[in-house]
GROMACS .gro file of N, CA, C and O in nm:
model
  420
    1LEU      N    1   0.085  -0.119   0.000
    1LEU     CA    2   0.000   0.000   0.000
    1LEU      C    3   0.088   0.124   0.000
    1LEU      O    4   0.176   0.138   0.084
    2ILE      N    5   0.067   0.210  -0.096
    2ILE     CA    6   0.142   0.336  -0.107
    2ILE      C    7   0.070   0.442  -0.025
    2ILE      O    8  -0.050   0.463  -0.040
    3VAL      N    9   0.146   0.506   0.063
    3VAL     CA   10   0.090   0.613   0.145
    3VAL      C   11   0.159   0.743   0.108
    3VAL      O   12   0.277   0.763   0.139
    4PRO      N   13   0.089   0.832   0.037
    4PRO     CA   14   0.150   0.960   0.001
    4PRO      C   15   0.189   1.040   0.124
    4PRO      O   16   0.125   1.029   0.230
    5VAL      N   17   0.294   1.118   0.110
    5VAL     CA   18   0.339   1.206   0.218
    5VAL      C   19   0.318   1.350   0.175
    5VAL      O   20   0.315   1.380   0.057
    6ASP      N   21   0.302   1.437   0.273
    6ASP     CA   22   0.277   1.576   0.242
    6ASP      C   23   0.347   1.665   0.342
    6ASP      O   24   0.376   1.625   0.455
    7ASN      N   25   0.374   1.785   0.301
    7ASN     CA   26   0.425   1.890   0.388
    7ASN      C   27   0.319   2.000   0.386
    7ASN      O   28   0.313   2.079   0.292
    8PRO      N   29   0.233   2.005   0.489
    8PRO     CA   30   0.124   2.103   0.490
    8PRO      C   31   0.172   2.248   0.483
    8PRO      O   32   0.097   2.336   0.443
    9ALA      N   33   0.297   2.273   0.520
    9ALA     CA   34   0.350   2.409   0.516
    9ALA      C   35   0.380   2.455   0.373
    9ALA      O   36   0.394   2.574   0.347
   10LEU      N   37   0.387   2.361   0.280
   10LEU     CA   38   0.415   2.396   0.141
   10LEU      C   39   0.288   2.445   0.073
   10LEU      O   40   0.185   2.378   0.076
   11ASN      N   41   0.295   2.562   0.014
   11ASN     CA   42   0.183   2.614  -0.063
   11ASN      C   43   0.200   2.568  -0.207
   11ASN      O   44   0.293   2.612  -0.275
   12VAL      N   45   0.115   2.478  -0.250
   12VAL     CA   46   0.123   2.426  -0.386
   12VAL      C   47   0.059   2.528  -0.481
   12VAL      O   48  -0.055   2.570  -0.461
   13ASP      N   49   0.134   2.567  -0.581
   13ASP     CA   50   0.087   2.661  -0.682
   13ASP      C   51   0.024   2.581  -0.795
   13ASP      O   52   0.093   2.507  -0.866
   14LYS      N   53  -0.107   2.595  -0.812
   14LYS     CA   54  -0.181   2.515  -0.911
   14LYS      C   55  -0.135   2.542  -1.054
   14LYS      O   56  -0.130   2.452  -1.137
   15ILE      N   57  -0.098   2.666  -1.085
   15ILE     CA   58  -0.051   2.699  -1.220
   15ILE      C   59   0.083   2.631  -1.247
   15ILE      O   60   0.103   2.571  -1.353
   16LEU      N   61   0.174   2.638  -1.149
   16LEU     CA   62   0.302   2.571  -1.165
   16LEU      C   63   0.284   2.419  -1.172
   16LEU      O   64   0.354   2.351  -1.247
   17ALA      N   65   0.191   2.368  -1.092
   17ALA     CA   66   0.165   2.223  -1.094
   17ALA      C   67   0.116   2.177  -1.231
   17ALA      O   68   0.156   2.072  -1.280
   18GLU      N   69   0.032   2.257  -1.295
   18GLU     CA   70  -0.015   2.223  -1.430
   18GLU      C   71   0.100   2.224  -1.530
   18GLU      O   72   0.109   2.137  -1.616
   19ARG      N   73   0.187   2.322  -1.516
   19ARG     CA   74   0.306   2.327  -1.602
   19ARG      C   75   0.395   2.206  -1.574
   19ARG      O   76   0.450   2.145  -1.666
   20GLY      N   77   0.407   2.170  -1.447
   20GLY     CA   78   0.486   2.053  -1.408
   20GLY      C   79   0.429   1.923  -1.463
   20GLY      O   80   0.504   1.832  -1.500
   21LYS      N   81   0.298   1.916  -1.473
   21LYS     CA   82   0.233   1.798  -1.531
   21LYS      C   83   0.278   1.781  -1.676
   21LYS      O   84   0.309   1.671  -1.721
   22ALA      N   85   0.282   1.892  -1.750
   22ALA     CA   86   0.325   1.887  -1.890
   22ALA      C   87   0.470   1.841  -1.900
   22ALA      O   88   0.505   1.761  -1.987
   23ILE      N   89   0.555   1.889  -1.810
   23ILE     CA   90   0.695   1.848  -1.809
   23ILE      C   91   0.707   1.699  -1.774
   23ILE      O   92   0.784   1.625  -1.835
   24PHE      N   93   0.629   1.655  -1.677
   24PHE     CA   94   0.626   1.514  -1.636
   24PHE      C   95   0.594   1.425  -1.756
   24PHE      O   96   0.658   1.322  -1.777
   25MET      N   97   0.497   1.468  -1.836
   25MET     CA   98   0.458   1.391  -1.955
   25MET      C   99   0.564   1.404  -2.065
   25MET      O  100   0.602   1.305  -2.127
   26GLU      N  101   0.614   1.524  -2.087
   26GLU     CA  102   0.712   1.549  -2.193
   26GLU      C  103   0.842   1.471  -2.171
   26GLU      O  104   0.900   1.418  -2.265
   27LYS      N  105   0.888   1.466  -2.048
   27LYS     CA  106   1.014   1.398  -2.016
   27LYS      C  107   0.994   1.247  -1.999
   27LYS      O  108   1.086   1.176  -1.965
   28ASN      N  109   0.870   1.202  -2.019
   28ASN     CA  110   0.835   1.061  -2.010
   28ASN      C  111   0.860   1.003  -1.870
   28ASN      O  112   0.900   0.888  -1.856
   29CYS      N  113   0.838   1.083  -1.769
   29CYS     CA  114   0.850   1.035  -1.630
   29CYS      C  115   0.750   0.922  -1.605
   29CYS      O  116   0.772   0.837  -1.519
   30THR      N  117   0.641   0.924  -1.683
   30THR     CA  118   0.536   0.822  -1.666
   30THR      C  119   0.587   0.682  -1.693
   30THR      O  120   0.534   0.587  -1.636
   31ALA      N  121   0.689   0.667  -1.776
   31ALA     CA  122   0.741   0.534  -1.808
   31ALA      C  123   0.785   0.460  -1.683
   31ALA      O  124   0.764   0.338  -1.672
   32CYS      N  125   0.843   0.530  -1.588
   32CYS     CA  126   0.889   0.465  -1.465
   32CYS      C  127   0.804   0.500  -1.343
   32CYS      O  128   0.782   0.415  -1.257
   33HIS      N  129   0.759   0.626  -1.335
   33HIS     CA  130   0.690   0.673  -1.216
   33HIS      C  131   0.538   0.672  -1.229
   33HIS      O  132   0.469   0.713  -1.136
   34GLY      N  133   0.486   0.626  -1.343
   34GLY     CA  134   0.343   0.606  -1.360
   34GLY      C  135   0.265   0.727  -1.404
   34GLY      O  136   0.303   0.841  -1.380
   35PHE      N  137   0.154   0.699  -1.470
   35PHE     CA  138   0.062   0.803  -1.513
   35PHE      C  139   0.008   0.875  -1.390
   35PHE      O  140  -0.028   0.812  -1.291
   36ALA      N  141   0.003   1.006  -1.395
   36ALA     CA  142  -0.042   1.090  -1.284
   36ALA      C  143   0.042   1.069  -1.158
   36ALA      O  144  -0.004   1.087  -1.047
   37ALA      N  145   0.167   1.028  -1.178
   37ALA     CA  146   0.264   1.005  -1.070
   37ALA      C  147   0.221   0.894  -0.975
   37ALA      O  148   0.259   0.893  -0.859
   38ILE      N  149   0.144   0.799  -1.026
   38ILE     CA  150   0.104   0.682  -0.948
   38ILE      C  151   0.184   0.565  -1.001
   38ILE      O  152   0.152   0.508  -1.106
   39ALA      N  153   0.293   0.533  -0.934
   39ALA     CA  154   0.385   0.429  -0.981
   39ALA      C  155   0.323   0.291  -0.973
   39ALA      O  156   0.242   0.261  -0.885
   40ALA      N  157   0.365   0.207  -1.067
   40ALA     CA  158   0.315   0.069  -1.073
   40ALA      C  159   0.422  -0.031  -1.032
   40ALA      O  160   0.411  -0.148  -1.063
   41GLY      N  161   0.526   0.013  -0.965
   41GLY     CA  162   0.626  -0.078  -0.913
   41GLY      C  163   0.762  -0.072  -0.980
   41GLY      O  164   0.857  -0.124  -0.927
   42GLY      N  165   0.773  -0.012  -1.099
   42GLY     CA  166   0.901  -0.006  -1.166
   42GLY      C  167   0.999   0.091  -1.102
   42GLY      O  168   1.120   0.072  -1.108
   43ALA      N  169   0.949   0.194  -1.042
   43ALA     CA  170   1.030   0.297  -0.975
   43ALA      C  171   0.948   0.350  -0.858
   43ALA      O  172   0.829   0.321  -0.847
   44PRO      N  173   1.011   0.428  -0.771
   44PRO     CA  174   0.937   0.478  -0.655
   44PRO      C  175   0.813   0.560  -0.693
   44PRO      O  176   0.813   0.630  -0.794
   45ASP      N  177   0.712   0.548  -0.611
   45ASP     CA  178   0.593   0.633  -0.624
   45ASP      C  179   0.632   0.767  -0.563
   45ASP      O  180   0.656   0.777  -0.443
   46LEU      N  181   0.642   0.868  -0.647
   46LEU     CA  182   0.691   0.998  -0.602
   46LEU      C  183   0.600   1.066  -0.502
   46LEU      O  184   0.643   1.152  -0.425
   47ARG      N  185   0.473   1.028  -0.500
   47ARG     CA  186   0.380   1.085  -0.402
   47ARG      C  187   0.418   1.043  -0.260
   47ARG      O  188   0.385   1.111  -0.164
   48ALA      N  189   0.490   0.931  -0.248
   48ALA     CA  190   0.527   0.877  -0.117
   48ALA      C  191   0.677   0.889  -0.089
   48ALA      O  192   0.725   0.834   0.009
   49SER      N  193   0.748   0.960  -0.174
   49SER     CA  194   0.893   0.970  -0.161
   49SER      C  195   0.934   1.087  -0.072
   49SER      O  196   0.896   1.201  -0.098
   50ALA      N  197   1.015   1.058   0.030
   50ALA     CA  198   1.066   1.164   0.116
   50ALA      C  199   1.158   1.257   0.036
   50ALA      O  200   1.164   1.377   0.063
   51LEU      N  201   1.228   1.204  -0.064
   51LEU     CA  202   1.314   1.288  -0.148
   51LEU      C  203   1.233   1.393  -0.222
   51LEU      O  204   1.280   1.503  -0.245
   52ALA      N  205   1.111   1.356  -0.260
   52ALA     CA  206   1.026   1.449  -0.334
   52ALA      C  207   0.952   1.547  -0.242
   52ALA      O  208   0.870   1.625  -0.287
   53LEU      N  209   0.982   1.543  -0.113
   53LEU     CA  210   0.927   1.641  -0.018
   53LEU      C  211   1.019   1.762  -0.005
   53LEU      O  212   0.977   1.867   0.042
   54SER      N  213   1.142   1.745  -0.044
   54SER     CA  214   1.243   1.849  -0.028
   54SER      C  215   1.287   1.898  -0.165
   54SER      O  216   1.341   1.820  -0.245
   55ALA      N  217   1.266   2.026  -0.194
   55ALA     CA  218   1.307   2.081  -0.323
   55ALA      C  219   1.458   2.065  -0.348
   55ALA      O  220   1.497   2.025  -0.458
   56PRO      N  221   1.544   2.089  -0.248
   56PRO     CA  222   1.687   2.069  -0.272
   56PRO      C  223   1.723   1.922  -0.299
   56PRO      O  224   1.804   1.893  -0.388
   57ALA      N  225   1.663   1.830  -0.227
   57ALA     CA  226   1.689   1.687  -0.250
   57ALA      C  227   1.637   1.645  -0.387
   57ALA      O  228   1.702   1.569  -0.459
   58PHE      N  229   1.520   1.697  -0.423
   58PHE     CA  230   1.460   1.669  -0.553
   58PHE      C  231   1.554   1.714  -0.665
   58PHE      O  232   1.578   1.643  -0.763
   59GLU      N  233   1.612   1.832  -0.648
   59GLU     CA  234   1.707   1.884  -0.748
   59GLU      C  235   1.829   1.793  -0.759
   59GLU      O  236   1.876   1.766  -0.870
   60GLN      N  237   1.879   1.746  -0.646
   60GLN     CA  238   1.995   1.658  -0.648
   60GLN      C  239   1.969   1.532  -0.729
   60GLN      O  240   2.056   1.484  -0.803
   61VAL      N  241   1.849   1.480  -0.718
   61VAL     CA  242   1.813   1.357  -0.790
   61VAL      C  243   1.785   1.387  -0.937
   61VAL      O  244   1.841   1.324  -1.027
   62VAL      N  245   1.695   1.481  -0.963
   62VAL     CA  246   1.645   1.504  -1.098
   62VAL      C  247   1.747   1.575  -1.186
   62VAL      O  248   1.775   1.529  -1.297
   63ARG      N  249   1.800   1.685  -1.140
   63ARG     CA  250   1.889   1.764  -1.226
   63ARG      C  251   2.036   1.725  -1.210
   63ARG      O  252   2.112   1.725  -1.306
   64ASN      N  253   2.077   1.690  -1.088
   64ASN     CA  254   2.219   1.662  -1.065
   64ASN      C  255   2.254   1.514  -1.078
   64ASN      O  256   2.371   1.480  -1.082
   65GLY      N  257   2.153   1.428  -1.081
   65GLY     CA  258   2.176   1.287  -1.112
   65GLY      C  259   2.240   1.201  -1.005
   65GLY      O  260   2.307   1.103  -1.038
   66ILE      N  261   2.216   1.232  -0.877
   66ILE     CA  262   2.284   1.151  -0.774
   66ILE      C  263   2.235   1.006  -0.768
   66ILE      O  264   2.301   0.924  -0.706
   67LEU      N  265   2.124   0.975  -0.832
   67LEU     CA  266   2.075   0.836  -0.832
   67LEU      C  267   2.089   0.769  -0.969
   67LEU      O  268   2.023   0.669  -0.996
   68GLN      N  269   2.179   0.821  -1.052
   68GLN     CA  270   2.200   0.760  -1.183
   68GLN      C  271   2.242   0.614  -1.171
   68GLN      O  272   2.199   0.531  -1.251
   69ALA      N  273   2.323   0.583  -1.072
   69ALA     CA  274   2.368   0.445  -1.052
   69ALA      C  275   2.251   0.351  -1.022
   69ALA      O  276   2.260   0.231  -1.045
   70ASN      N  277   2.140   0.407  -0.974
   70ASN     CA  278   2.020   0.328  -0.943
   70ASN      C  279   1.923   0.326  -1.061
   70ASN      O  280   1.813   0.272  -1.049
   71GLY      N  281   1.958   0.389  -1.172
   71GLY     CA  282   1.873   0.388  -1.289
   71GLY      C  283   1.791   0.514  -1.312
   71GLY      O  284   1.718   0.523  -1.410
   72MET      N  285   1.804   0.612  -1.224
   72MET     CA  286   1.730   0.738  -1.241
   72MET      C  287   1.809   0.829  -1.333
   72MET      O  288   1.920   0.871  -1.301
   73PRO      N  289   1.753   0.861  -1.452
   73PRO     CA  290   1.826   0.949  -1.544
   73PRO      C  291   1.845   1.088  -1.486
   73PRO      O  292   1.770   1.133  -1.400
   74ARG      N  293   1.944   1.156  -1.537
   74ARG     CA  294   1.973   1.294  -1.500
   74ARG      C  295   1.908   1.385  -1.604
   74ARG      O  296   1.918   1.361  -1.724
   75PHE      N  297   1.841   1.490  -1.559
   75PHE     CA  298   1.776   1.586  -1.648
   75PHE      C  299   1.840   1.724  -1.627
   75PHE      O  300   1.777   1.817  -1.577
   76ALA      N  301   1.967   1.734  -1.666
   76ALA     CA  302   2.045   1.856  -1.646
   76ALA      C  303   1.988   1.975  -1.722
   76ALA      O  304   2.012   2.089  -1.685
   77GLU      N  305   1.910   1.947  -1.827
   77GLU     CA  306   1.855   2.056  -1.909
   77GLU      C  307   1.740   2.130  -1.842
   77GLU      O  308   1.699   2.237  -1.889
   78LEU      N  309   1.687   2.078  -1.734
   78LEU     CA  310   1.577   2.146  -1.665
   78LEU      C  311   1.629   2.271  -1.594
   78LEU      O  312   1.723   2.264  -1.515
   79ASN      N  313   1.566   2.383  -1.622
   79ASN     CA  314   1.604   2.506  -1.552
   79ASN      C  315   1.531   2.512  -1.417
   79ASN      O  316   1.451   2.424  -1.386
   80ASP      N  317   1.558   2.615  -1.340
   80ASP     CA  318   1.498   2.626  -1.206
   80ASP      C  319   1.345   2.629  -1.212
   80ASP      O  320   1.278   2.566  -1.130
   81ALA      N  321   1.290   2.701  -1.310
   81ALA     CA  322   1.144   2.711  -1.323
   81ALA      C  323   1.084   2.575  -1.358
   81ALA      O  324   0.981   2.535  -1.301
   82ASP      N  325   1.148   2.502  -1.449
   82ASP     CA  326   1.100   2.368  -1.486
   82ASP      C  327   1.104   2.275  -1.365
   82ASP      O  328   1.009   2.202  -1.338
   83LEU      N  329   1.215   2.277  -1.295
   83LEU     CA  330   1.232   2.190  -1.179
   83LEU      C  331   1.129   2.221  -1.071
   83LEU      O  332   1.067   2.130  -1.014
   84ASN      N  333   1.106   2.350  -1.045
   84ASN     CA  334   1.006   2.390  -0.946
   84ASN      C  335   0.865   2.347  -0.990
   84ASN      O  336   0.786   2.299  -0.909
   85SER      N  337   0.836   2.361  -1.118
   85SER     CA  338   0.704   2.321  -1.168
   85SER      C  339   0.683   2.170  -1.152
   85SER      O  340   0.576   2.125  -1.110
   86LEU      N  341   0.785   2.094  -1.183
   86LEU     CA  342   0.778   1.949  -1.168
   86LEU      C  343   0.759   1.911  -1.021
   86LEU      O  344   0.676   1.825  -0.987
   87PHE      N  345   0.833   1.976  -0.934
   87PHE     CA  346   0.820   1.955  -0.789
   87PHE      C  347   0.677   1.988  -0.743
   87PHE      O  348   0.616   1.910  -0.669
   88GLN      N  349   0.624   2.100  -0.790
   88GLN     CA  350   0.487   2.140  -0.753
   88GLN      C  351   0.385   2.037  -0.800
   88GLN      O  352   0.289   2.007  -0.729
   89TYR      N  353   0.405   1.982  -0.920
   89TYR     CA  354   0.313   1.880  -0.971
   89TYR      C  355   0.313   1.756  -0.882
   89TYR      O  356   0.207   1.705  -0.844
   90ILE      N  357   0.430   1.709  -0.846
   90ILE     CA  358   0.439   1.588  -0.763
   90ILE      C  359   0.377   1.614  -0.626
   90ILE      O  360   0.303   1.530  -0.574
   91ARG      N  361   0.402   1.730  -0.569
   91ARG     CA  362   0.343   1.762  -0.439
   91ARG      C  363   0.191   1.774  -0.452
   91ARG      O  364   0.117   1.732  -0.363
   92SER      N  365   0.143   1.828  -0.561
   92SER     CA  366  -0.003   1.840  -0.580
   92SER      C  367  -0.066   1.703  -0.593
   92SER      O  368  -0.174   1.679  -0.540
   93ARG      N  369   0.000   1.610  -0.661
   93ARG     CA  370  -0.053   1.474  -0.677
   93ARG      C  371  -0.060   1.403  -0.542
   93ARG      O  372  -0.155   1.334  -0.513
   94ALA      N  373   0.041   1.423  -0.458
   94ALA     CA  374   0.039   1.362  -0.325
   94ALA      C  375  -0.077   1.419  -0.243
   94ALA      O  376  -0.152   1.344  -0.180
   95ARG      N  377  -0.092   1.549  -0.247
   95ARG     CA  378  -0.198   1.614  -0.171
   95ARG      C  379  -0.336   1.571  -0.220
   95ARG      O  380  -0.426   1.543  -0.139
   96GLU      N  381  -0.354   1.562  -0.351
   96GLU     CA  382  -0.482   1.515  -0.408
   96GLU      C  383  -0.511   1.372  -0.366
   96GLU      O  384  -0.625   1.339  -0.332
   97SER      N  385  -0.409   1.288  -0.368
   97SER     CA  386  -0.429   1.147  -0.328
   97SER      C  387  -0.466   1.135  -0.181
   97SER      O  388  -0.552   1.055  -0.144
   98LEU      N  389  -0.402   1.215  -0.098
   98LEU     CA  390  -0.437   1.214   0.045
   98LEU      C  391  -0.579   1.262   0.068
   98LEU      O  392  -0.652   1.206   0.149
   99ALA      N  393  -0.620   1.366  -0.003
   99ALA     CA  394  -0.757   1.418   0.011
   99ALA      C  395  -0.859   1.314  -0.033
   99ALA      O  396  -0.961   1.295   0.032
  100THR      N  397  -0.830   1.244  -0.142
  100THR     CA  398  -0.921   1.140  -0.191
  100THR      C  399  -0.932   1.026  -0.089
  100THR      O  400  -1.042   0.977  -0.063
  101ALA      N  401  -0.820   0.986  -0.031
  101ALA     CA  402  -0.820   0.879   0.067
  101ALA      C  403  -0.899   0.919   0.192
  101ALA      O  404  -0.973   0.839   0.249
  102LYS      N  405  -0.885   1.044   0.232
  102LYS     CA  406  -0.955   1.094   0.350
  102LYS      C  407  -1.107   1.095   0.326
  102LYS      O  408  -1.185   1.061   0.415
  103GLN      N  409  -1.149   1.131   0.204
  103GLN     CA  410  -1.291   1.133   0.171
  103GLN      C  411  -1.351   0.993   0.171
  103GLN      O  412  -1.468   0.973   0.200
  104ALA      N  413  -1.268   0.894   0.138
  104ALA     CA  414  -1.315   0.757   0.130
  104ALA      C  415  -1.331   0.692   0.268
  104ALA      O  416  -1.394   0.587   0.280
  105GLU      N  417  -1.273   0.754   0.370
  105GLU     CA  418  -1.281   0.696   0.507
  105GLU      C  419  -1.421   0.702   0.562
  105GLU      O  420  -1.502   0.781   0.536
   0.00000   0.00000   0.00000
């Protein structure tokens, strides 16, 4: 069971999250991390990743490639705005998943 994590102090920007969704699709993140960031087992579910809770840690993985040895590609071409938008999208997906789960209780 995947349990999304959230940082309630983070203000998710819906416009940036939408832009991040486009980047997620364009960079084919779905191939490993799943459609709508819901992983199917090939790679971590980013909604539940502690690394994806921290913008600096996220940058280290995505742009700087510290997990290349584990199979995570490096996306050095992403600028700060792209990286932030992608981060916002993943955080928005986690928050949406938590809200849906709470409604189902």
